[in-house]
């Protein structure tokens, strides 16, 4: 059990050190404090429960972030069910309101960007993670991650210089 | 980097971190369920002590010989004989080693004192190893605090409690008790108090009952115990029985107290938990009422 204890210590350390980043990442999905705190709490529980399944295949941080991402997506999925009903009600209450179609190709800010692009940009540029680590977090292969990174940047109308592009490839 | 990205980064990093975050994180860490918290070295030391105590208890001649030593009773002293304290940026260690003096039996006194010294030396060395490993992996916060308390000190009994608190974000506390008969100069073991092994079942049942009652009275309390009509997700983690030589002490009212380390039978937030066993419940099993009343 000595190994288990060591791993547990490292995990506690990893969680403690990355708590702010984990919270910001969760917040980027749900955009409110209560849900973000819930996600962090849930993710920590899940991390300890599935600690034994972790077979040292990658970094502990990527693994913990992965749990944050899946927990965030789960929560959003649950909330979406609720939101659909609300929309129906709203249609009755507010007749004559116009449907609003945002221009999906253009995002003014990060928040407007669909989840799957946004998370890649956050992890790559703001959390300074490497491509293969991001691939680990998202359970995608590296080329998918790269594609999403560029598509995301395009939507944000960010044109990287050639140097920056090389830099981003790492 | 690109200006727009930089602005976005600044914006992202300015996401306000609520004050509650660290307490939410610490609570979630503390509530983790882990099995087998006992430090591996404790098992070895426990085995060594069991041998020693068995020797003292199994030989009436030995006990008799010891009881001839003049009674010094109240003069028995417990004091700190060695203290380790170190602190740097992220690690902290404080270990106080107790020593017993004037017990009236130099041999027993020496054995106990050596045990305390050796255990704490080991504790310190293990801690250093762990710090070295963590530093190797990029550093982190670790602390260890170990000390002792005199729980009971009357004409007849001296109970010394030694605690170890290890923290790394969350913390784990363990306690070990030694109950010494000052008149007969021996260390009391749990089995020596009872006629036969049936005490294990009787005490375990009594503890389970106390756990269920406490949980019923106060919803904040959680023990890992079987409850009628409740299916546990991890049945093998539930409290089944105390060990034959379970950690115990006799309090100043002469009641038997069974102690569990943090995480042994309850989530971390419950801390070290203790159960006072009503003397009526074990009256049939007790050898005599000399110690337990």
Tab-separated table of C-alpha atoms in Angstrom:
chain	number	residue	atom	x	y	z
A	1	UNK	CA	0.000	0.000	0.000
A	2	UNK	CA	3.043	2.230	0.251
A	3	UNK	CA	2.736	3.066	-3.444
A	4	UNK	CA	-0.907	3.971	-2.966
A	5	UNK	CA	-0.044	6.356	-0.189
A	6	UNK	CA	2.650	8.024	-2.250
A	7	UNK	CA	0.285	8.436	-5.162
A	8	UNK	CA	-2.341	9.823	-2.852
A	9	UNK	CA	0.116	12.384	-1.511
A	10	UNK	CA	1.103	13.426	-5.002
A	11	UNK	CA	-2.517	13.722	-5.987
A	12	UNK	CA	-3.315	15.877	-2.955
A	13	UNK	CA	-0.357	18.039	-3.829
A	14	UNK	CA	-1.400	18.282	-7.479
A	15	UNK	CA	-4.954	19.265	-6.551
A	16	UNK	CA	-3.809	21.808	-3.994
A	17	UNK	CA	-1.339	23.445	-6.358
A	18	UNK	CA	-3.675	23.556	-9.338
A	19	UNK	CA	-6.882	24.484	-7.572
A	20	UNK	CA	-7.070	27.978	-9.065
A	21	UNK	CA	-6.472	26.722	-12.605
A	22	UNK	CA	-8.993	23.938	-12.101
A	23	UNK	CA	-11.555	26.430	-10.879
A	24	UNK	CA	-10.988	28.790	-13.832
A	25	UNK	CA	-11.291	25.914	-16.249
A	26	UNK	CA	-14.564	24.801	-14.680
A	27	UNK	CA	-15.744	28.406	-14.630
A	28	UNK	CA	-15.044	28.743	-18.359
A	29	UNK	CA	-17.688	26.075	-18.950
A	30	UNK	CA	-20.434	27.075	-16.541
A	31	UNK	CA	-19.729	30.774	-16.021
A	32	UNK	CA	-21.014	30.923	-12.499
A	33	UNK	CA	-19.317	30.529	-9.172
A	34	UNK	CA	-21.628	27.964	-7.555
A	35	UNK	CA	-21.490	25.471	-10.396
A	36	UNK	CA	-17.742	25.910	-10.793
A	37	UNK	CA	-17.191	25.189	-7.092
A	38	UNK	CA	-19.446	22.137	-7.349
A	39	UNK	CA	-17.448	20.858	-10.289
A	40	UNK	CA	-14.139	21.232	-8.462
A	41	UNK	CA	-15.539	19.438	-5.433
A	42	UNK	CA	-17.038	16.623	-7.510
A	43	UNK	CA	-13.891	16.230	-9.536
A	44	UNK	CA	-11.776	15.825	-6.392
A	45	UNK	CA	-14.108	13.092	-5.122
A	46	UNK	CA	-13.926	11.352	-8.470
A	47	UNK	CA	-10.160	11.673	-8.553
A	48	UNK	CA	-9.741	9.873	-5.246
A	49	UNK	CA	-12.275	7.225	-6.157
A	50	UNK	CA	-10.598	6.387	-9.429
A	51	UNK	CA	-7.040	6.914	-8.233
A	52	UNK	CA	-6.355	3.184	-8.394
A	53	UNK	CA	-7.248	3.103	-12.070
A	54	UNK	CA	-4.600	5.679	-12.794
A	55	UNK	CA	-1.695	3.703	-14.191
A	56	UNK	CA	0.916	6.448	-14.396
A	57	UNK	CA	0.329	6.812	-18.116
A	58	UNK	CA	0.709	10.539	-18.108
A	59	UNK	CA	0.941	13.524	-15.871
A	60	UNK	CA	-1.269	13.750	-12.838
A	61	UNK	CA	-2.242	17.279	-13.782
A	62	UNK	CA	-3.569	16.250	-17.212
A	63	UNK	CA	-5.523	13.490	-15.577
A	64	UNK	CA	-7.025	15.817	-12.978
A	65	UNK	CA	-7.896	18.413	-15.640
A	66	UNK	CA	-9.521	15.692	-17.654
A	67	UNK	CA	-11.818	14.946	-14.710
A	68	UNK	CA	-12.603	18.675	-14.438
A	69	UNK	CA	-13.519	18.784	-18.146
A	70	UNK	CA	-15.762	15.691	-18.067
A	71	UNK	CA	-17.426	16.845	-14.845
A	72	UNK	CA	-18.105	20.246	-16.414
A	73	UNK	CA	-19.580	18.680	-19.539
A	74	UNK	CA	-21.747	16.368	-17.431
A	75	UNK	CA	-23.119	19.290	-15.484
A	76	UNK	CA	-23.856	21.278	-18.635
A	77	UNK	CA	-25.623	18.279	-20.139
A	78	UNK	CA	-27.800	17.929	-17.054
A	79	UNK	CA	-28.643	21.610	-17.093
A	80	UNK	CA	-29.486	21.592	-20.790
A	81	UNK	CA	-32.422	19.312	-20.133
A	82	UNK	CA	-33.792	21.916	-17.798
A	83	UNK	CA	-33.145	24.729	-20.227
A	84	UNK	CA	-35.159	23.153	-23.042
A	85	UNK	CA	-38.291	23.237	-20.942
A	86	UNK	CA	-37.674	26.822	-19.991
A	87	UNK	CA	-37.485	27.855	-23.639
A	88	UNK	CA	-40.826	26.271	-24.375
A	89	UNK	CA	-42.412	28.141	-21.518
A	90	UNK	CA	-40.838	31.344	-22.632
A	91	UNK	CA	-42.370	31.041	-26.057
A	92	UNK	CA	-45.807	31.068	-24.497
A	93	UNK	CA	-45.047	33.905	-22.176
A	94	UNK	CA	-43.242	36.134	-24.632
A	95	UNK	CA	-45.038	36.019	-27.976
A	96	UNK	CA	-43.463	37.963	-30.788
A	97	UNK	CA	-39.919	37.708	-29.562
A	98	UNK	CA	-37.547	37.219	-32.436
A	99	UNK	CA	-35.265	34.280	-32.784
A	100	UNK	CA	-31.709	35.311	-32.511
A	101	UNK	CA	-29.043	33.608	-34.572
A	102	UNK	CA	-25.566	34.495	-33.579
A	103	UNK	CA	-23.022	34.326	-36.334
A	104	UNK	CA	-21.482	30.961	-35.605
A	105	UNK	CA	-18.382	31.609	-37.635
A	106	UNK	CA	-17.433	34.695	-35.766
A	107	UNK	CA	-16.698	34.861	-32.118
A	108	UNK	CA	-15.911	38.179	-30.489
A	109	UNK	CA	-14.588	36.708	-27.299
A	110	UNK	CA	-13.570	33.455	-25.842
A	111	UNK	CA	-16.949	32.962	-24.193
A	112	UNK	CA	-18.657	32.986	-27.567
A	113	UNK	CA	-16.509	30.136	-28.778
A	114	UNK	CA	-17.980	26.626	-28.670
A	115	UNK	CA	-16.622	24.502	-25.783
A	116	UNK	CA	-14.474	22.217	-27.848
A	117	UNK	CA	-12.446	25.059	-29.371
A	118	UNK	CA	-12.331	27.182	-26.296
A	119	UNK	CA	-10.884	24.515	-24.019
A	120	UNK	CA	-8.003	23.887	-26.403
A	121	UNK	CA	-7.120	27.562	-26.497
A	122	UNK	CA	-7.324	27.860	-22.729
A	123	UNK	CA	-5.114	24.860	-22.116
A	124	UNK	CA	-2.587	25.726	-24.802
A	125	UNK	CA	-2.174	29.459	-24.354
A	126	UNK	CA	-3.381	30.216	-20.836
A	127	UNK	CA	-2.364	27.083	-18.967
A	128	UNK	CA	0.703	26.618	-21.146
A	129	UNK	CA	0.181	22.897	-21.658
A	130	UNK	CA	1.799	20.965	-24.466
A	131	UNK	CA	-0.172	19.497	-27.355
A	132	UNK	CA	0.233	15.908	-26.167
A	133	UNK	CA	-0.884	16.882	-22.662
A	134	UNK	CA	-3.972	18.579	-24.060
A	135	UNK	CA	-4.661	15.477	-26.105
A	136	UNK	CA	-4.515	13.525	-22.851
A	137	UNK	CA	-6.904	15.886	-21.097
A	138	UNK	CA	-9.425	15.712	-23.932
A	139	UNK	CA	-8.881	12.069	-24.866
A	140	UNK	CA	-8.370	13.056	-28.480
A	141	UNK	CA	-5.389	12.503	-30.674
A	142	UNK	CA	-2.860	15.250	-31.148
A	143	UNK	CA	-3.856	16.068	-34.730
A	144	UNK	CA	-7.482	16.611	-33.714
A	145	UNK	CA	-6.314	18.955	-30.990
A	146	UNK	CA	-4.193	20.895	-33.492
A	147	UNK	CA	-7.085	21.211	-35.913
A	148	UNK	CA	-9.343	22.510	-33.178
A	149	UNK	CA	-6.733	24.967	-32.034
A	150	UNK	CA	-6.500	26.514	-35.521
A	151	UNK	CA	-10.204	26.464	-36.128
A	152	UNK	CA	-10.691	28.141	-32.775
A	153	UNK	CA	-8.123	30.793	-33.561
A	154	UNK	CA	-9.711	31.424	-36.941
A	155	UNK	CA	-13.095	31.956	-35.392
A	156	UNK	CA	-11.553	34.402	-33.004
A	157	UNK	CA	-9.922	36.121	-35.966
A	158	UNK	CA	-6.546	35.598	-34.430
A	159	UNK	CA	-3.930	35.412	-37.111
A	160	UNK	CA	-0.753	34.056	-35.701
A	161	UNK	CA	2.555	34.980	-37.254
A	162	UNK	CA	4.588	32.090	-38.590
A	163	UNK	CA	6.841	32.109	-35.549
A	164	UNK	CA	3.857	31.961	-33.252
A	165	UNK	CA	2.428	29.106	-35.237
A	166	UNK	CA	5.597	27.118	-34.772
A	167	UNK	CA	5.587	27.999	-31.109
A	168	UNK	CA	2.010	26.800	-30.777
A	169	UNK	CA	2.777	23.453	-32.400
A	170	UNK	CA	4.844	22.228	-29.499
B	1	UNK	CA	2.127	36.395	-28.562
B	2	UNK	CA	-0.774	37.849	-30.450
B	3	UNK	CA	-2.331	40.932	-28.854
B	4	UNK	CA	-5.830	39.591	-28.928
B	5	UNK	CA	-4.732	36.346	-27.327
B	6	UNK	CA	-2.856	38.265	-24.674
B	7	UNK	CA	-5.924	40.275	-23.850
B	8	UNK	CA	-7.960	37.095	-23.644
B	9	UNK	CA	-5.374	35.540	-21.380
B	10	UNK	CA	-5.506	38.514	-19.064
B	11	UNK	CA	-9.246	38.309	-19.024
B	12	UNK	CA	-9.153	34.576	-18.356
B	13	UNK	CA	-6.679	34.975	-15.531
B	14	UNK	CA	-8.789	37.661	-13.966
B	15	UNK	CA	-11.602	35.158	-13.387
B	16	UNK	CA	-12.201	35.894	-9.716
B	17	UNK	CA	-11.224	33.025	-7.412
B	18	UNK	CA	-13.815	32.848	-4.647
B	19	UNK	CA	-12.585	32.757	-1.055
B	20	UNK	CA	-14.451	29.514	-0.490
B	21	UNK	CA	-12.402	27.634	-3.064
B	22	UNK	CA	-9.597	26.544	-0.786
B	23	UNK	CA	-11.964	25.381	1.943
B	24	UNK	CA	-14.076	23.481	-0.624
B	25	UNK	CA	-10.917	21.860	-1.947
B	26	UNK	CA	-9.564	21.005	1.490
B	27	UNK	CA	-12.865	19.518	2.601
B	28	UNK	CA	-13.132	17.442	-0.540
B	29	UNK	CA	-9.597	16.167	0.006
B	30	UNK	CA	-10.271	15.414	3.646
B	31	UNK	CA	-13.421	13.461	2.790
B	32	UNK	CA	-11.549	11.010	0.597
B	33	UNK	CA	-12.004	7.380	1.433
B	34	UNK	CA	-8.841	5.419	1.593
B	35	UNK	CA	-8.253	2.022	2.969
B	36	UNK	CA	-5.338	0.856	4.997
B	37	UNK	CA	-4.191	4.140	6.377
B	38	UNK	CA	-2.035	2.509	9.031
B	39	UNK	CA	1.587	3.269	8.437
B	40	UNK	CA	3.398	0.060	7.512
B	41	UNK	CA	6.008	0.541	10.193
B	42	UNK	CA	3.331	0.566	12.875
B	43	UNK	CA	2.576	-3.062	12.157
B	44	UNK	CA	6.181	-4.046	12.770
B	45	UNK	CA	6.457	-2.035	15.922
B	46	UNK	CA	3.135	-3.361	17.161
B	47	UNK	CA	4.316	-6.908	16.653
B	48	UNK	CA	7.512	-6.204	18.570
B	49	UNK	CA	5.568	-4.648	21.420
B	50	UNK	CA	3.090	-7.477	21.492
B	51	UNK	CA	5.981	-9.854	22.132
B	52	UNK	CA	7.268	-7.716	24.948
B	53	UNK	CA	3.860	-7.337	26.561
B	54	UNK	CA	3.125	-11.006	26.188
B	55	UNK	CA	6.333	-11.682	28.120
B	56	UNK	CA	5.286	-9.403	30.913
B	57	UNK	CA	1.781	-10.760	31.053
B	58	UNK	CA	2.475	-14.427	30.555
B	59	UNK	CA	4.880	-14.769	33.423
B	60	UNK	CA	3.272	-14.495	36.853
B	61	UNK	CA	6.712	-14.830	38.422
B	62	UNK	CA	7.898	-11.875	36.424
B	63	UNK	CA	4.897	-9.828	37.430
B	64	UNK	CA	5.289	-10.868	41.043
B	65	UNK	CA	8.957	-10.000	41.030
B	66	UNK	CA	8.117	-6.619	39.701
B	67	UNK	CA	5.425	-5.977	42.254
B	68	UNK	CA	8.009	-6.348	45.024
B	69	UNK	CA	9.574	-3.111	43.921
B	70	UNK	CA	8.574	-0.329	46.326
B	71	UNK	CA	5.503	1.520	45.210
B	72	UNK	CA	6.338	4.917	43.921
B	73	UNK	CA	2.888	5.673	42.579
B	74	UNK	CA	2.429	9.384	42.092
B	75	UNK	CA	6.107	10.125	41.651
B	76	UNK	CA	6.111	8.538	38.190
B	77	UNK	CA	6.985	11.264	35.745
B	78	UNK	CA	6.509	11.727	32.047
B	79	UNK	CA	8.675	14.270	30.343
B	80	UNK	CA	10.050	15.164	26.965
B	81	UNK	CA	13.403	13.539	26.487
B	82	UNK	CA	14.040	14.361	22.881
B	83	UNK	CA	12.634	16.925	20.552
B	84	UNK	CA	13.154	17.253	16.839
B	85	UNK	CA	12.010	20.475	15.214
B	86	UNK	CA	12.815	21.659	11.748
B	87	UNK	CA	11.179	24.067	9.398
B	88	UNK	CA	11.829	25.459	5.978
B	89	UNK	CA	9.695	27.109	3.323
B	90	UNK	CA	7.312	24.256	2.653
B	91	UNK	CA	8.041	21.515	5.154
B	92	UNK	CA	7.761	21.416	8.877
B	93	UNK	CA	8.471	18.696	11.364
B	94	UNK	CA	8.015	18.637	15.101
B	95	UNK	CA	8.454	15.477	17.110
B	96	UNK	CA	8.419	15.284	20.875
B	97	UNK	CA	9.477	12.027	22.411
B	98	UNK	CA	8.168	11.198	25.859
B	99	UNK	CA	10.231	9.510	28.508
B	100	UNK	CA	8.939	7.877	31.659
B	101	UNK	CA	10.887	8.143	34.882
B	102	UNK	CA	10.485	6.676	38.363
B	103	UNK	CA	8.210	3.936	37.170
B	104	UNK	CA	9.709	1.673	39.797
B	105	UNK	CA	10.785	-0.900	37.281
B	106	UNK	CA	13.881	0.268	35.445
B	107	UNK	CA	13.679	-2.542	32.939
B	108	UNK	CA	10.123	-1.801	31.840
B	109	UNK	CA	10.853	1.908	31.906
B	110	UNK	CA	13.882	1.414	29.700
B	111	UNK	CA	11.966	-0.777	27.260
B	112	UNK	CA	9.154	1.749	26.888
B	113	UNK	CA	11.513	4.679	26.566
B	114	UNK	CA	13.586	2.897	23.959
B	115	UNK	CA	10.449	2.034	22.052
B	116	UNK	CA	9.383	5.690	22.027
B	117	UNK	CA	12.813	6.834	20.944
B	118	UNK	CA	13.138	4.292	18.177
B	119	UNK	CA	9.653	4.813	16.825
B	120	UNK	CA	10.163	8.546	16.653
B	121	UNK	CA	13.562	8.210	15.072
B	122	UNK	CA	11.968	6.069	12.395
B	123	UNK	CA	9.118	8.572	12.031
B	124	UNK	CA	11.640	11.347	11.490
B	125	UNK	CA	13.667	9.368	8.961
B	126	UNK	CA	10.580	8.359	7.004
B	127	UNK	CA	9.501	11.962	6.919
B	128	UNK	CA	12.895	13.045	5.582
B	129	UNK	CA	12.640	10.392	2.851
B	130	UNK	CA	9.230	11.628	1.872
B	131	UNK	CA	10.385	15.235	1.741
B	132	UNK	CA	13.327	14.244	-0.434
B	133	UNK	CA	11.023	12.398	-2.825
B	134	UNK	CA	8.552	15.247	-3.046
B	135	UNK	CA	11.325	17.789	-3.585
B	136	UNK	CA	12.637	15.587	-6.337
B	137	UNK	CA	9.236	15.780	-7.987
B	138	UNK	CA	9.042	19.553	-7.792
B	139	UNK	CA	8.364	20.277	-4.126
B	140	UNK	CA	5.263	20.555	-2.037
B	141	UNK	CA	3.924	21.142	1.413
B	142	UNK	CA	4.374	18.492	4.026
B	143	UNK	CA	4.257	18.620	7.756
B	144	UNK	CA	4.505	16.177	10.587
B	145	UNK	CA	3.644	16.805	14.182
B	146	UNK	CA	4.058	14.171	16.815
B	147	UNK	CA	3.797	14.451	20.561
B	148	UNK	CA	2.200	12.963	23.603
B	149	UNK	CA	-0.363	13.565	26.280
B	150	UNK	CA	-0.926	12.034	29.653
B	151	UNK	CA	-4.528	10.874	29.503
B	152	UNK	CA	-4.865	9.267	32.897
B	153	UNK	CA	-2.556	9.556	35.858
B	154	UNK	CA	-3.901	8.310	39.154
B	155	UNK	CA	-2.622	6.125	41.984
B	156	UNK	CA	-3.004	3.016	39.935
B	157	UNK	CA	-2.750	3.852	36.247
B	158	UNK	CA	-0.756	5.942	33.852
B	159	UNK	CA	-2.032	6.230	30.302
B	160	UNK	CA	0.179	7.884	27.778
B	161	UNK	CA	-1.201	8.844	24.389
B	162	UNK	CA	1.143	9.492	21.509
B	163	UNK	CA	-0.181	11.170	18.380
B	164	UNK	CA	1.100	11.632	14.871
B	165	UNK	CA	-0.454	14.202	12.546
B	166	UNK	CA	0.754	14.155	8.982
B	167	UNK	CA	-0.396	16.894	6.639
B	168	UNK	CA	-0.072	17.292	2.939
B	169	UNK	CA	-3.025	19.436	1.987
B	170	UNK	CA	-5.307	17.187	3.999
B	171	UNK	CA	-4.151	15.555	7.158
B	172	UNK	CA	-4.226	12.195	8.830
B	173	UNK	CA	-4.022	11.674	12.533
B	174	UNK	CA	-3.180	8.500	14.395
B	175	UNK	CA	-2.930	7.804	18.100
B	176	UNK	CA	-1.373	5.090	20.155
B	177	UNK	CA	-1.974	4.443	23.826
B	178	UNK	CA	0.055	2.725	26.499
B	179	UNK	CA	-1.676	2.003	29.759
B	180	UNK	CA	0.684	1.199	32.589
B	181	UNK	CA	-0.214	-0.273	35.946
B	182	UNK	CA	1.933	1.784	38.288
B	183	UNK	CA	1.449	-0.509	41.264
B	184	UNK	CA	2.263	-3.793	39.579
B	185	UNK	CA	4.580	-2.200	37.055
B	186	UNK	CA	3.251	-3.708	33.898
B	187	UNK	CA	1.775	-2.632	30.643
B	188	UNK	CA	-1.868	-3.579	30.395
B	189	UNK	CA	-2.905	-5.209	27.141
B	190	UNK	CA	-6.461	-5.505	25.940
B	191	UNK	CA	-6.585	-9.331	26.011
B	192	UNK	CA	-5.189	-9.370	29.562
B	193	UNK	CA	-8.335	-7.613	30.802
B	194	UNK	CA	-10.684	-10.362	29.675
B	195	UNK	CA	-11.314	-14.020	30.455
B	196	UNK	CA	-11.348	-15.126	26.823
B	197	UNK	CA	-11.645	-13.851	23.258
B	198	UNK	CA	-15.390	-13.282	23.413
B	199	UNK	CA	-14.738	-9.620	24.326
B	200	UNK	CA	-13.865	-8.917	20.675
B	201	UNK	CA	-17.399	-9.636	19.505
B	202	UNK	CA	-19.104	-8.024	22.499
B	203	UNK	CA	-17.139	-4.777	22.196
B	204	UNK	CA	-17.475	-4.665	18.392
B	205	UNK	CA	-21.253	-5.062	18.669
B	206	UNK	CA	-21.444	-2.376	21.284
B	207	UNK	CA	-19.456	0.028	19.088
B	208	UNK	CA	-21.666	-0.646	16.047
B	209	UNK	CA	-24.711	0.090	18.175
B	210	UNK	CA	-23.162	3.353	19.385
B	211	UNK	CA	-22.275	4.311	15.801
B	212	UNK	CA	-25.825	3.750	14.557
B	213	UNK	CA	-27.305	5.633	17.488
B	214	UNK	CA	-25.011	8.618	17.019
B	215	UNK	CA	-25.789	8.737	13.294
B	216	UNK	CA	-29.507	8.651	14.020
B	217	UNK	CA	-29.261	11.455	16.577
B	218	UNK	CA	-27.045	13.670	14.459
B	219	UNK	CA	-27.160	13.661	10.647
B	220	UNK	CA	-23.730	15.323	10.514
B	221	UNK	CA	-22.121	12.184	11.891
B	222	UNK	CA	-20.986	9.436	9.559
B	223	UNK	CA	-19.461	6.094	10.376
B	224	UNK	CA	-18.763	3.307	7.968
B	225	UNK	CA	-21.053	0.792	9.589
B	226	UNK	CA	-23.727	-1.548	8.365
B	227	UNK	CA	-27.202	-0.127	8.739
B	228	UNK	CA	-30.420	-2.038	8.429
B	229	UNK	CA	-32.081	-1.302	5.103
B	230	UNK	CA	-29.141	0.670	3.740
B	231	UNK	CA	-27.041	-0.727	0.940
B	232	UNK	CA	-23.437	0.426	1.106
B	233	UNK	CA	-21.533	1.112	-2.092
B	234	UNK	CA	-18.346	-0.288	-0.599
B	235	UNK	CA	-19.394	-3.038	1.824
B	236	UNK	CA	-15.838	-4.300	2.403
B	237	UNK	CA	-14.926	-0.952	3.944
B	238	UNK	CA	-17.494	-1.161	6.690
B	239	UNK	CA	-16.425	-1.604	10.276
B	240	UNK	CA	-16.607	-5.278	11.190
B	241	UNK	CA	-14.663	-5.871	14.334
B	242	UNK	CA	-12.003	-4.488	16.607
B	243	UNK	CA	-8.612	-6.154	16.594
B	244	UNK	CA	-7.623	-8.475	19.403
B	245	UNK	CA	-5.072	-5.955	20.634
B	246	UNK	CA	-6.965	-2.874	19.532
B	247	UNK	CA	-5.790	0.570	20.540
B	248	UNK	CA	-7.450	1.353	23.887
B	249	UNK	CA	-7.031	3.135	27.167
B	250	UNK	CA	-8.695	3.320	30.532
B	251	UNK	CA	-9.989	6.766	31.338
B	252	UNK	CA	-9.896	8.414	34.743
B	253	UNK	CA	-13.330	7.060	35.632
B	254	UNK	CA	-12.106	3.530	35.059
B	255	UNK	CA	-13.995	3.094	31.787
B	256	UNK	CA	-12.609	1.282	28.793
B	257	UNK	CA	-12.183	3.520	25.738
B	258	UNK	CA	-11.587	2.104	22.257
B	259	UNK	CA	-9.855	4.462	19.842
B	260	UNK	CA	-9.813	4.516	16.037
B	261	UNK	CA	-7.402	6.461	13.886
B	262	UNK	CA	-8.622	9.012	11.388
B	263	UNK	CA	-10.149	7.257	8.338
B	264	UNK	CA	-10.318	3.854	10.056
B	265	UNK	CA	-14.062	3.775	10.570
B	266	UNK	CA	-15.260	7.182	9.439
B	267	UNK	CA	-14.566	9.872	6.851
B	268	UNK	CA	-11.662	12.179	7.551
B	269	UNK	CA	-13.764	15.034	8.866
B	270	UNK	CA	-14.708	12.879	11.865
B	271	UNK	CA	-11.053	12.827	12.946
B	272	UNK	CA	-9.846	10.326	15.531
B	273	UNK	CA	-12.927	8.659	16.973
B	274	UNK	CA	-13.290	7.053	20.363
B	275	UNK	CA	-15.966	4.955	21.999
B	276	UNK	CA	-16.411	4.546	25.731
B	277	UNK	CA	-17.636	1.043	26.401
B	278	UNK	CA	-20.174	0.894	29.243
B	279	UNK	CA	-18.767	-1.412	31.915
B	280	UNK	CA	-22.143	-3.243	32.205
B	281	UNK	CA	-21.818	-4.319	28.583
B	282	UNK	CA	-18.585	-6.199	29.222
B	283	UNK	CA	-19.123	-7.244	32.858
B	284	UNK	CA	-19.348	-10.935	31.943
B	285	UNK	CA	-16.124	-10.875	30.007
B	286	UNK	CA	-13.908	-8.918	32.408
B	287	UNK	CA	-11.395	-10.853	34.519
B	288	UNK	CA	-11.932	-8.490	37.414
B	289	UNK	CA	-12.954	-4.956	38.193
B	290	UNK	CA	-9.499	-4.015	39.268
B	291	UNK	CA	-8.893	-1.620	36.398
B	292	UNK	CA	-12.279	-1.227	34.817
B	293	UNK	CA	-15.179	-0.183	36.937
